[in-house]
Short mmCIF file of C-alpha atoms and ligand atoms in Angstrom, two decimals:
data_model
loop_
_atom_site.label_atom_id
_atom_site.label_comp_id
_atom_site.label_asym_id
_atom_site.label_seq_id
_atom_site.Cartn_x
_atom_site.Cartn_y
_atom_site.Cartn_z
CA UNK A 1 0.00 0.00 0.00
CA UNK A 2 1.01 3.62 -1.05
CA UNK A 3 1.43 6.25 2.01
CA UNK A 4 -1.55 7.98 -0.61
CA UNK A 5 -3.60 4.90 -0.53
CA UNK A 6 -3.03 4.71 3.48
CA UNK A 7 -4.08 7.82 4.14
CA UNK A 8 -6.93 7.58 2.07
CA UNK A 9 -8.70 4.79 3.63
CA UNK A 10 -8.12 7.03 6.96
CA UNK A 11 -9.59 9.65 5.77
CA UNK A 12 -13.37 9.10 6.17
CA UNK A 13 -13.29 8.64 9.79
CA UNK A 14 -15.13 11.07 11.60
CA UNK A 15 -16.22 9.92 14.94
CA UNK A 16 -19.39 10.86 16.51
CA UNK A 17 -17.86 11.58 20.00
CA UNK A 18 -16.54 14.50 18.61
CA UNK A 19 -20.04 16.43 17.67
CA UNK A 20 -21.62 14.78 20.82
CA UNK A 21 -18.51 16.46 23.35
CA UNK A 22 -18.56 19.72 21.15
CA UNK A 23 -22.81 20.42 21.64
CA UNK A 24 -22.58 19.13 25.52
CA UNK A 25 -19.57 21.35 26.26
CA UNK A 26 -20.32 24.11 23.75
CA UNK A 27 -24.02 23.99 25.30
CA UNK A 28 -22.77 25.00 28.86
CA UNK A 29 -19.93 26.83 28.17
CA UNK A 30 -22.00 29.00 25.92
CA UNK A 31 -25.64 28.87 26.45
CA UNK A 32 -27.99 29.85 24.08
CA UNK A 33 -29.10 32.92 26.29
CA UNK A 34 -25.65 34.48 25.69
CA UNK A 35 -26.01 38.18 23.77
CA UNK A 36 -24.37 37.31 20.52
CA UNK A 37 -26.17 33.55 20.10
CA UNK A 38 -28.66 35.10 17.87
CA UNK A 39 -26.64 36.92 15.63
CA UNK A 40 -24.25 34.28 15.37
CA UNK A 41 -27.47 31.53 14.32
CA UNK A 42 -28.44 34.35 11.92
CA UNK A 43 -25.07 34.42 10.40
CA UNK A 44 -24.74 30.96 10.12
CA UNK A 45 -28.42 30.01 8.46
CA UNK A 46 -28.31 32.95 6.27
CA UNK A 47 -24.64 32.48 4.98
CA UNK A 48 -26.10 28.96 4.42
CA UNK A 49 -29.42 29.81 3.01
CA UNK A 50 -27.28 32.19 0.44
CA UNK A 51 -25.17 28.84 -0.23
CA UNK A 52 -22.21 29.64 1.20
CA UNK A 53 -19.85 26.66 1.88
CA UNK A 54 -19.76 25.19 5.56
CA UNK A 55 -16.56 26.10 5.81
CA UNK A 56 -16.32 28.61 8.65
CA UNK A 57 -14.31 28.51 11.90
CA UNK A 58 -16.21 26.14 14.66
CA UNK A 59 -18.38 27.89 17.33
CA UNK A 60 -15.48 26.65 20.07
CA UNK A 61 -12.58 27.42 18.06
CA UNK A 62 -14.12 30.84 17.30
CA UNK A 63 -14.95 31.63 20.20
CA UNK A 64 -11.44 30.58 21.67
CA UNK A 65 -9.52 33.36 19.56
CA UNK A 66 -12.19 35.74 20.93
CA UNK A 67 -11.05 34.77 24.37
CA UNK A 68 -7.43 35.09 23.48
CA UNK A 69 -7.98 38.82 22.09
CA UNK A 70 -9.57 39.47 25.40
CA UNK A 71 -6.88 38.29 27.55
CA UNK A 72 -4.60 40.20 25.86
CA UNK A 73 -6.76 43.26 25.46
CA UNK A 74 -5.96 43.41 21.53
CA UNK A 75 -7.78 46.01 20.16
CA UNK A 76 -7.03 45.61 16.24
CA UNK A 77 -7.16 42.43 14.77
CA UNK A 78 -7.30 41.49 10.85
CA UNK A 79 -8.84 38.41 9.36
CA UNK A 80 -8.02 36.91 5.93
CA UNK A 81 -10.97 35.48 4.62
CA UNK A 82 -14.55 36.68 5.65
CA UNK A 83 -16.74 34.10 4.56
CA UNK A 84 -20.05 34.82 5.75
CA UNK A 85 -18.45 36.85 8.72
CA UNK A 86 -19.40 33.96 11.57
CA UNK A 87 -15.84 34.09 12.98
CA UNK A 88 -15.62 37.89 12.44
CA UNK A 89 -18.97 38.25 14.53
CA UNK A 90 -17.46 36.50 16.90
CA UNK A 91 -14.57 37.93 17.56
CA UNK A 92 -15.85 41.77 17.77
CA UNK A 93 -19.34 40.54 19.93
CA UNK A 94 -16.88 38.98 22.38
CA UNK A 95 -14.65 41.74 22.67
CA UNK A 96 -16.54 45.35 22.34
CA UNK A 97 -12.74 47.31 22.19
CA UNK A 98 -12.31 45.40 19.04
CA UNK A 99 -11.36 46.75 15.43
CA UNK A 100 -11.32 44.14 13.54
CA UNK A 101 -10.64 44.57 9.35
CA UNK A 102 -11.65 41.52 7.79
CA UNK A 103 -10.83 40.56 3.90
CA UNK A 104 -12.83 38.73 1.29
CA UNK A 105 -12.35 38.15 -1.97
CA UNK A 106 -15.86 36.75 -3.50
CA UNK A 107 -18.12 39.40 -3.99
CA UNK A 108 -21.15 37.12 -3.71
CA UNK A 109 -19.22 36.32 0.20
CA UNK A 110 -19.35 40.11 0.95
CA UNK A 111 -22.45 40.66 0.07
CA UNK A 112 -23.52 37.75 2.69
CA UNK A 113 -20.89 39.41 5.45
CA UNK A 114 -22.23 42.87 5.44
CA UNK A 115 -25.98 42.02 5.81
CA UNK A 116 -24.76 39.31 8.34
CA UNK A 117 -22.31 42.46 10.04
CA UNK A 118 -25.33 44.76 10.24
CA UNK A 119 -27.98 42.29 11.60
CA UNK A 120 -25.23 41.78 14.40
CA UNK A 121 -24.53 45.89 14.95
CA UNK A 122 -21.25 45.54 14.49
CA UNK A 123 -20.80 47.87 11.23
CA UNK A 124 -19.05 50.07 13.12
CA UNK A 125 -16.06 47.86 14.74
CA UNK A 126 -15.85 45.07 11.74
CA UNK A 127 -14.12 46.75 8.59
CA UNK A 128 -14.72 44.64 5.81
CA UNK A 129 -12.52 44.82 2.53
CA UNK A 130 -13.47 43.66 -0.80
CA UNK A 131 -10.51 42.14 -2.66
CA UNK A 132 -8.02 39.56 -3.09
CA UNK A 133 -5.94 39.27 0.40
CA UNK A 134 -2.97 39.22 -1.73
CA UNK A 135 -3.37 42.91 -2.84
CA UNK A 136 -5.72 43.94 -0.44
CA UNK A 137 -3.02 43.46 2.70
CA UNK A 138 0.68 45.15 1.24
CA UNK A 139 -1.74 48.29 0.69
CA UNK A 140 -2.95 47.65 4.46
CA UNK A 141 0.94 46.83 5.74
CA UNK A 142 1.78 50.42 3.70
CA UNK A 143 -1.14 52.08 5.79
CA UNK A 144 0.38 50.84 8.79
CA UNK A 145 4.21 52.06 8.03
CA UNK A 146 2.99 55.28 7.38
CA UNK A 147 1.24 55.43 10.10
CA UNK A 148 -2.49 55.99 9.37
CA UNK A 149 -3.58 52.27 10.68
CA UNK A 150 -2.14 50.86 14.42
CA UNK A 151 -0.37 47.75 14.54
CA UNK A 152 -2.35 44.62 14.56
CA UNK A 153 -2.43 42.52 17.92
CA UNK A 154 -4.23 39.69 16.24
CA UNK A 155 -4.28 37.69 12.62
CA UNK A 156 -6.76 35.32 11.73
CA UNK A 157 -5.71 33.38 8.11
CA UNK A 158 -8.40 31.56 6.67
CA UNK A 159 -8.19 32.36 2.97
CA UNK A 160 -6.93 30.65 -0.34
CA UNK A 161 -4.65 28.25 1.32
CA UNK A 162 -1.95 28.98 -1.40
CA UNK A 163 -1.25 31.84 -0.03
CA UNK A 164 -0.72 31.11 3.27
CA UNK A 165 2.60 31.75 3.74
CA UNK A 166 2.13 34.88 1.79
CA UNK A 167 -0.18 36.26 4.16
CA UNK A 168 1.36 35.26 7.50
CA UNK A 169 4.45 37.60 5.90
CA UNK A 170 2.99 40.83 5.44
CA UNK A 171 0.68 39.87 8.62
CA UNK A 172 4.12 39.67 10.42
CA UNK A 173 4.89 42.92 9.25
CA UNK A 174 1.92 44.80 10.64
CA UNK A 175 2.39 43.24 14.19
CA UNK A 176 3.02 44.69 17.43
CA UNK A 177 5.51 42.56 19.69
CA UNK A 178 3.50 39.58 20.83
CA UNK A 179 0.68 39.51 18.61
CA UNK A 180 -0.67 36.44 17.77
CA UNK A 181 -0.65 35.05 13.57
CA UNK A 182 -2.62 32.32 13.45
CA UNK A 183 -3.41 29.86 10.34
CA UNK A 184 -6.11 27.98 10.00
CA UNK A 185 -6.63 24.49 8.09
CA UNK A 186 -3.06 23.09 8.65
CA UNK A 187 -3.66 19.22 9.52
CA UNK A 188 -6.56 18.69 7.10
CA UNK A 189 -7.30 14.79 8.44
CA UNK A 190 -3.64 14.27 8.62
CA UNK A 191 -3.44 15.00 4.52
CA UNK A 192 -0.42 17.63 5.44
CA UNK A 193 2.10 14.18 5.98
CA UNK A 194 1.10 12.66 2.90
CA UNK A 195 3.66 13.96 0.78
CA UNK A 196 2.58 12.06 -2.58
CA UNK A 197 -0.44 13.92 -2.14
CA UNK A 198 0.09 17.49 -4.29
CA UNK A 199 -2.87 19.56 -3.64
CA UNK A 200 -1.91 22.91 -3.60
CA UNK A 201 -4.02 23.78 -0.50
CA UNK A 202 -1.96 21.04 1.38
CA UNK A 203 1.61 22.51 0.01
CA UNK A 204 0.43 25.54 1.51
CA UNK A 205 -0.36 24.11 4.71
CA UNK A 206 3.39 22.72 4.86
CA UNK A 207 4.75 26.02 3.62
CA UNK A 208 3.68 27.59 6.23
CA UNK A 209 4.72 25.55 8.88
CA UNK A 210 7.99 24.92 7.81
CA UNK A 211 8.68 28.73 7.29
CA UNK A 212 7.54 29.77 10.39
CA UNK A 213 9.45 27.24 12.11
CA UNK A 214 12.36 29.19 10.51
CA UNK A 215 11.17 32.28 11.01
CA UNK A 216 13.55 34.23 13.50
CA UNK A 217 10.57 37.09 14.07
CA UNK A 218 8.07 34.24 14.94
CA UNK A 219 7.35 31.26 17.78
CA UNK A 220 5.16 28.84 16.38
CA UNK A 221 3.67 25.28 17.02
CA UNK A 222 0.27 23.35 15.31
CA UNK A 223 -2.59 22.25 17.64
CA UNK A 224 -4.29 18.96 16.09
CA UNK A 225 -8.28 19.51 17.20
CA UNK A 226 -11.05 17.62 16.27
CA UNK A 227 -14.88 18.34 16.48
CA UNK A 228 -17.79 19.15 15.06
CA UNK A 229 -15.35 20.27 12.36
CA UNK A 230 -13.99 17.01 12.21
CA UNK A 231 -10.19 16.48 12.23
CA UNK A 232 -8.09 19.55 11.61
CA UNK A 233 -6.15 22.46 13.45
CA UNK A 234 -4.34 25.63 13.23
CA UNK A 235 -0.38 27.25 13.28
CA UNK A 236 -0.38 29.35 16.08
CA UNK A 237 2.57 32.02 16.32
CA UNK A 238 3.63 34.67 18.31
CA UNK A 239 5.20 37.38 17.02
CA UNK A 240 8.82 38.39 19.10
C1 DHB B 301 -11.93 24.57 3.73
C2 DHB B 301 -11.54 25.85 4.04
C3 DHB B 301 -11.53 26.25 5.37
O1 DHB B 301 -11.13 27.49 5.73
C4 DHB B 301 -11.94 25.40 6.38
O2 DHB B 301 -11.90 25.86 7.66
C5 DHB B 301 -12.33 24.12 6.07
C6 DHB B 301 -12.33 23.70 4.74
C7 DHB B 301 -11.91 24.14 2.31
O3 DHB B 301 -11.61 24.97 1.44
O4 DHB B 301 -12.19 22.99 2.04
MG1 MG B 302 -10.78 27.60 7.81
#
């Protein structure tokens, strides 16, 4: 058997613990009588309703990077990939000193975002950018050398996987000492180790593990999670 055909048969596993523990914990560590759990729903069954794929951040691993932000007391944070804004609603309903500037390439996405944004009140603290993250963030990163937008605290990368590495760079470079980079969609089931396996998304995944690793202005290390977003997990860096 190849390491490709190995990995394969692994690869549908998806064990029903995981969505049981997630809705029992996730139930009492965030009840449904929380402020935000009814813009959050909204975001999710209209991003759905608009077809949008189910492809956004979990409800615990979302609200864990909201936690983290508060901790810290991070007040501007950028996101790489909108989607339907679910995480980005998360992050700023958690955390009301929040900026955040979120990015988002498909028009049909942003369109989804800013009615999800507004149904939540949060036009005023989420910033949301149409266009590719690839130009849209070396015109932020010039904004923030010159001065006219603070240093970020917080980077959330959940975009075209590609571009991964490409993002965490410039997301480096509009840091403050200590802020957190993180990228999302590293493990993907354990694909990331199959190296016969060329899918771009995956060399991207590698890319930017291995160069943060390197990366003399970063700390980094991967978190494996599963859950009701089955088995995946995130690179999680500091910035020094
Ligand atoms: C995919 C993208 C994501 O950001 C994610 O969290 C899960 C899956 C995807 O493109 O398949
Ligand atoms: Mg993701």
């Amino acid at each position: 058997m190849t390491t490709s055909q190995a990995f394969t048969s692994a690869f549908h596993e998806h064990d029903p613990r995981w969505n049981a523990v997630d809705e029992y914990a996730f139930g009492h560590s965030h009840p449904s009588t929380r402020p935000n759990t009814e813009a959050l729903r909204h975001a999710l069954e209209n991003s759905q309703a608009a077809g949008l794929p189910d492809i956004s951040a979990s409800a615990a691993q979302a609200k864990y990077m909201a936690l983290l932000i508060r901790a810290q007391g991070i007040t501007h944070a950028l996101e790489v990939g909108t989607l339907g804004a679910y995480t980005a609603i998360w992050l700023a309903s958690e955390n009301p000193g929040l900026h955040l500037t979120t990015v988002e390439f498909n028009s049909e996405h942003v369109k989804v975002a800013r009615a999800n944004i507004e149904h939540a009140g949060l036009t005023d603290r989420i910033e949301l950018i149409e266009g590719a993250g690839i130009d849209v963030l070396p015109r932020l990163l010039e904004e923030v050398q010159a001065g006219k937008r603070p240093k970020l605290g917080f980077t959330f990368i959940d975009a075209d996987k590609p571009n991964n590495w490409n993002y965490f760079d410039l997301a480096v470079q509009m840091s403050a000492p200590q802020a957190w980079v993180v990228v999302d969609n590293v493990v993907r089931q354990g694909k990331i180790v199959d190296l016969e396996n060329l899918d771009p998304r995956f060399y991207g995944a590698r890319e930017a593990i291995e160069k943060a690793g390197k990366d003399p202005r970063v700390d980094s290390v991967v978190i494996q999670t599963v859950g009701e977003k089955n088995y995946d997990g995130a690179l999680w860096a500091v910035v020094r």
